[in-house]
Short mmCIF file of C-alpha atoms in Angstrom, two decimals:
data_model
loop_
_atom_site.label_atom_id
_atom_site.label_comp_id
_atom_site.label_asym_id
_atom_site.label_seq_id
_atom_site.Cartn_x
_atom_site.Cartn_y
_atom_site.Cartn_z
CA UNK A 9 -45.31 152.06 12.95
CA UNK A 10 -48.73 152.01 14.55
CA UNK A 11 -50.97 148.65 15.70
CA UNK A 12 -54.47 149.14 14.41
CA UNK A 13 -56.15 147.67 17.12
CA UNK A 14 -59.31 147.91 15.43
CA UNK A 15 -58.27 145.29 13.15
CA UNK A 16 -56.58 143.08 15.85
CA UNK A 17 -59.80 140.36 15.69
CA UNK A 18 -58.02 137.52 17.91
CA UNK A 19 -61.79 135.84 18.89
CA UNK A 20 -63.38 135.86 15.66
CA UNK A 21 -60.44 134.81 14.17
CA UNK A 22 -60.35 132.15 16.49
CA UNK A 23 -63.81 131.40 16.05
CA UNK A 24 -63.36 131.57 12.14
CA UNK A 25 -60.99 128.96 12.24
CA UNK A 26 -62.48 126.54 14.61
CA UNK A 27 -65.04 126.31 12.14
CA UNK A 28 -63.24 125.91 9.23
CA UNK A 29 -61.57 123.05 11.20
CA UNK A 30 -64.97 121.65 11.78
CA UNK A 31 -66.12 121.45 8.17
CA UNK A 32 -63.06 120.17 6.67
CA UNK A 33 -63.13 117.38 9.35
CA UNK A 34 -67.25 116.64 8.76
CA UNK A 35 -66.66 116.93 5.06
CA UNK A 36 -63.22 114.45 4.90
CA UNK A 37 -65.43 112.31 7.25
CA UNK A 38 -68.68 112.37 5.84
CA UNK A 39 -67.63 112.44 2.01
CA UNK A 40 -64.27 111.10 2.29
CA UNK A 41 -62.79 114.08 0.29
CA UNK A 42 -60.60 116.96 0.62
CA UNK A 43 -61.86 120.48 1.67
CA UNK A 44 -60.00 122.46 -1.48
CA UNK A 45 -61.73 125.42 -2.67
CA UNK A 46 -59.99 125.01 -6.60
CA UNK A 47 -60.55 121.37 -6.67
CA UNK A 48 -64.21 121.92 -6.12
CA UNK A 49 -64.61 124.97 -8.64
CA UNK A 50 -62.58 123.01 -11.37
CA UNK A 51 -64.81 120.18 -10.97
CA UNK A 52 -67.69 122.53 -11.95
CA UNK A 53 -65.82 123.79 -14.66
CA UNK A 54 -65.30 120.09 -15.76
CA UNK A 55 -69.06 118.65 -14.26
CA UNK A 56 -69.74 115.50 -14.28
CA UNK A 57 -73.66 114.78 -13.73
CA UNK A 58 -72.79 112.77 -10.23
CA UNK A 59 -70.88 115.59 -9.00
CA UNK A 60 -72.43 118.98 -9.85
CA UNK A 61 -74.99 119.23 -7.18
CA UNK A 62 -73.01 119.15 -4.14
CA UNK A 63 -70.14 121.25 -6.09
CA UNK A 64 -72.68 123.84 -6.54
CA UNK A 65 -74.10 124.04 -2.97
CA UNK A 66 -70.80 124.26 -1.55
CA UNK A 67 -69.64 127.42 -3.88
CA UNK A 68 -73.12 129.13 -3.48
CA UNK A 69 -73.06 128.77 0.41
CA UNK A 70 -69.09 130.42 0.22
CA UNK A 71 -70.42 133.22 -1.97
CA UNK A 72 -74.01 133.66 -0.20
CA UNK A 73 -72.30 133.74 3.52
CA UNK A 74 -71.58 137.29 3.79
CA UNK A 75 -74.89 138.15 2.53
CA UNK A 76 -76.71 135.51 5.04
CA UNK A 77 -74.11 137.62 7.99
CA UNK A 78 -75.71 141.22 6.96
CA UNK A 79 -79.35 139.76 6.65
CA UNK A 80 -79.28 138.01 9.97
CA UNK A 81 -76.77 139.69 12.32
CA UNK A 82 -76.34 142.83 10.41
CA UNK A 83 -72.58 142.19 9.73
CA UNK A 84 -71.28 143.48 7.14
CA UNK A 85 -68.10 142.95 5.45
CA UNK A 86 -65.82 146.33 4.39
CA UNK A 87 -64.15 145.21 1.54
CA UNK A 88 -60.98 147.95 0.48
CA UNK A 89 -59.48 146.75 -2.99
CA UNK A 90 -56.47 149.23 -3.11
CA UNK A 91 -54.91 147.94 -6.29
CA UNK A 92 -56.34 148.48 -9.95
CA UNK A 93 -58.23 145.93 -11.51
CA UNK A 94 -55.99 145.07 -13.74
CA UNK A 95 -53.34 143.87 -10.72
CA UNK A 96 -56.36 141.95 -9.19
CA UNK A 97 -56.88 140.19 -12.31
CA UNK A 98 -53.39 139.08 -12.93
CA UNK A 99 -53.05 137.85 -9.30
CA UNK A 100 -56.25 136.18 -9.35
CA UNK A 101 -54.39 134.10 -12.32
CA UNK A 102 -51.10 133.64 -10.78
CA UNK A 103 -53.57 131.66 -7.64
CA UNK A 104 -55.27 129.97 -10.04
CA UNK A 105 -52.05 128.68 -12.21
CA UNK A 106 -50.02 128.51 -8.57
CA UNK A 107 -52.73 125.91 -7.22
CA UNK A 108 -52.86 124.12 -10.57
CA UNK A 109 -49.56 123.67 -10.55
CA UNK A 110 -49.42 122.85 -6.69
CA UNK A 111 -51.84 119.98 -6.76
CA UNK A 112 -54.09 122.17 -4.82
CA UNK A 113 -54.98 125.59 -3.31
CA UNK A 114 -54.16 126.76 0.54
CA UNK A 115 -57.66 125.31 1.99
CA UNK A 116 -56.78 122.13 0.57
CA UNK A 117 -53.11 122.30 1.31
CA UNK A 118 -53.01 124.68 4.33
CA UNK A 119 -56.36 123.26 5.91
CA UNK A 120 -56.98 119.81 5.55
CA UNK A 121 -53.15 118.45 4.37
CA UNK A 122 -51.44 119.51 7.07
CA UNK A 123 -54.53 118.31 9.75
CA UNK A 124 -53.15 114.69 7.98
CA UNK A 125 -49.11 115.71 8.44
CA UNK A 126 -49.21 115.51 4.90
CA UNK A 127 -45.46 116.18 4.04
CA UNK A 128 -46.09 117.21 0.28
CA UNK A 129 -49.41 119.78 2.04
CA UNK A 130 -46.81 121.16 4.47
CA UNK A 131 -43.95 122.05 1.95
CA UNK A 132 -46.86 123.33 -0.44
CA UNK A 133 -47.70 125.64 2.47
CA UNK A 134 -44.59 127.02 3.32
CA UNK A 135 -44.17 128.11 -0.57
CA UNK A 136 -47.34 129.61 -0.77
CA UNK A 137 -46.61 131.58 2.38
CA UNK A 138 -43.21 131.85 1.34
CA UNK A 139 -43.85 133.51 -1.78
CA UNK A 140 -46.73 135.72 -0.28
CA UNK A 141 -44.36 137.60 2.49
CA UNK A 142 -41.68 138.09 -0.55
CA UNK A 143 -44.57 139.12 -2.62
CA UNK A 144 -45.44 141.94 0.03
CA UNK A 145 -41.97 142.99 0.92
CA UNK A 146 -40.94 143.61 -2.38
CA UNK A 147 -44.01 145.40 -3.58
CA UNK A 148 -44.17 147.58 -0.52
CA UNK A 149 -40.84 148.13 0.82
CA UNK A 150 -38.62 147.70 -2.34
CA UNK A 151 -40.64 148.83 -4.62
CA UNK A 152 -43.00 151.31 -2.97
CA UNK A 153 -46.52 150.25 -3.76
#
């Protein structure tokens, strides 16, 4: 097996998740809420007149970022879907049901829950990591895709 180095990206990584750190910690402290990505999209799909504004901001400045990275520091993203559509589209529901049924999604879990050694945030975590490395090894070492 071969490293690709070109993809080993220990700083920005770093970087990445020193700020992701930082706004969950200003937003819990500012707003007294949770950092979770599905909690903040259901509430738009569910507004309430109080709530919508800030909901809205926060999605269109997660969508708008890579655009805002190429326009300004000429960074752009390579994004390599390798699966059909069709496999996107059923994963993309499994997430959605998986952090329904979890009480939350891995920012809110992963993120901010276990920055508050929540117990029920850590367990989430390990099953959501759990069931992504079983997800992988059977798909590409059992199965072959």
């Amino acid at each position: 097996m071969q490293i690709d180095w070109f993809s080993f990206t220990p700083i920005p990584s770093l970087l990445g998740g020193m700020i992701l750190g930082l706004a969950a910690a200003l937003y819990v402290l500012l707003h007294g809420r949770i950092l979770g990505i599905s909690g903040i999209i259901s509430g738009l799909l569910h507004p309430k007149l109080t709530d919508t504004a800030w909901r809205l901001a926060l999605v269109l400045g997660l969508v708008s970022a890579p655009f805002m990275a190429a326009l300004f520091f000429g960074i752009v993203p390579v994004v390599e879907i390798e699966s059909d559509w069709i496999a996107v589209v059923v994963a993309g529901l499994l997430v959605g049901f998986g952090a329904q049924y979890g009480s939350g999604c891995t920012s809110g879990h992963g993120i901010c829950g276990l920055s508050r050694l929540s117990p029920r945030s850590l367990v989430a975590t390990l099953s959501f990591m759990g069931a992504g490395f079983l997800t992988v090894f059977v798909l590409r070492h059992l199965i072959g895709l």
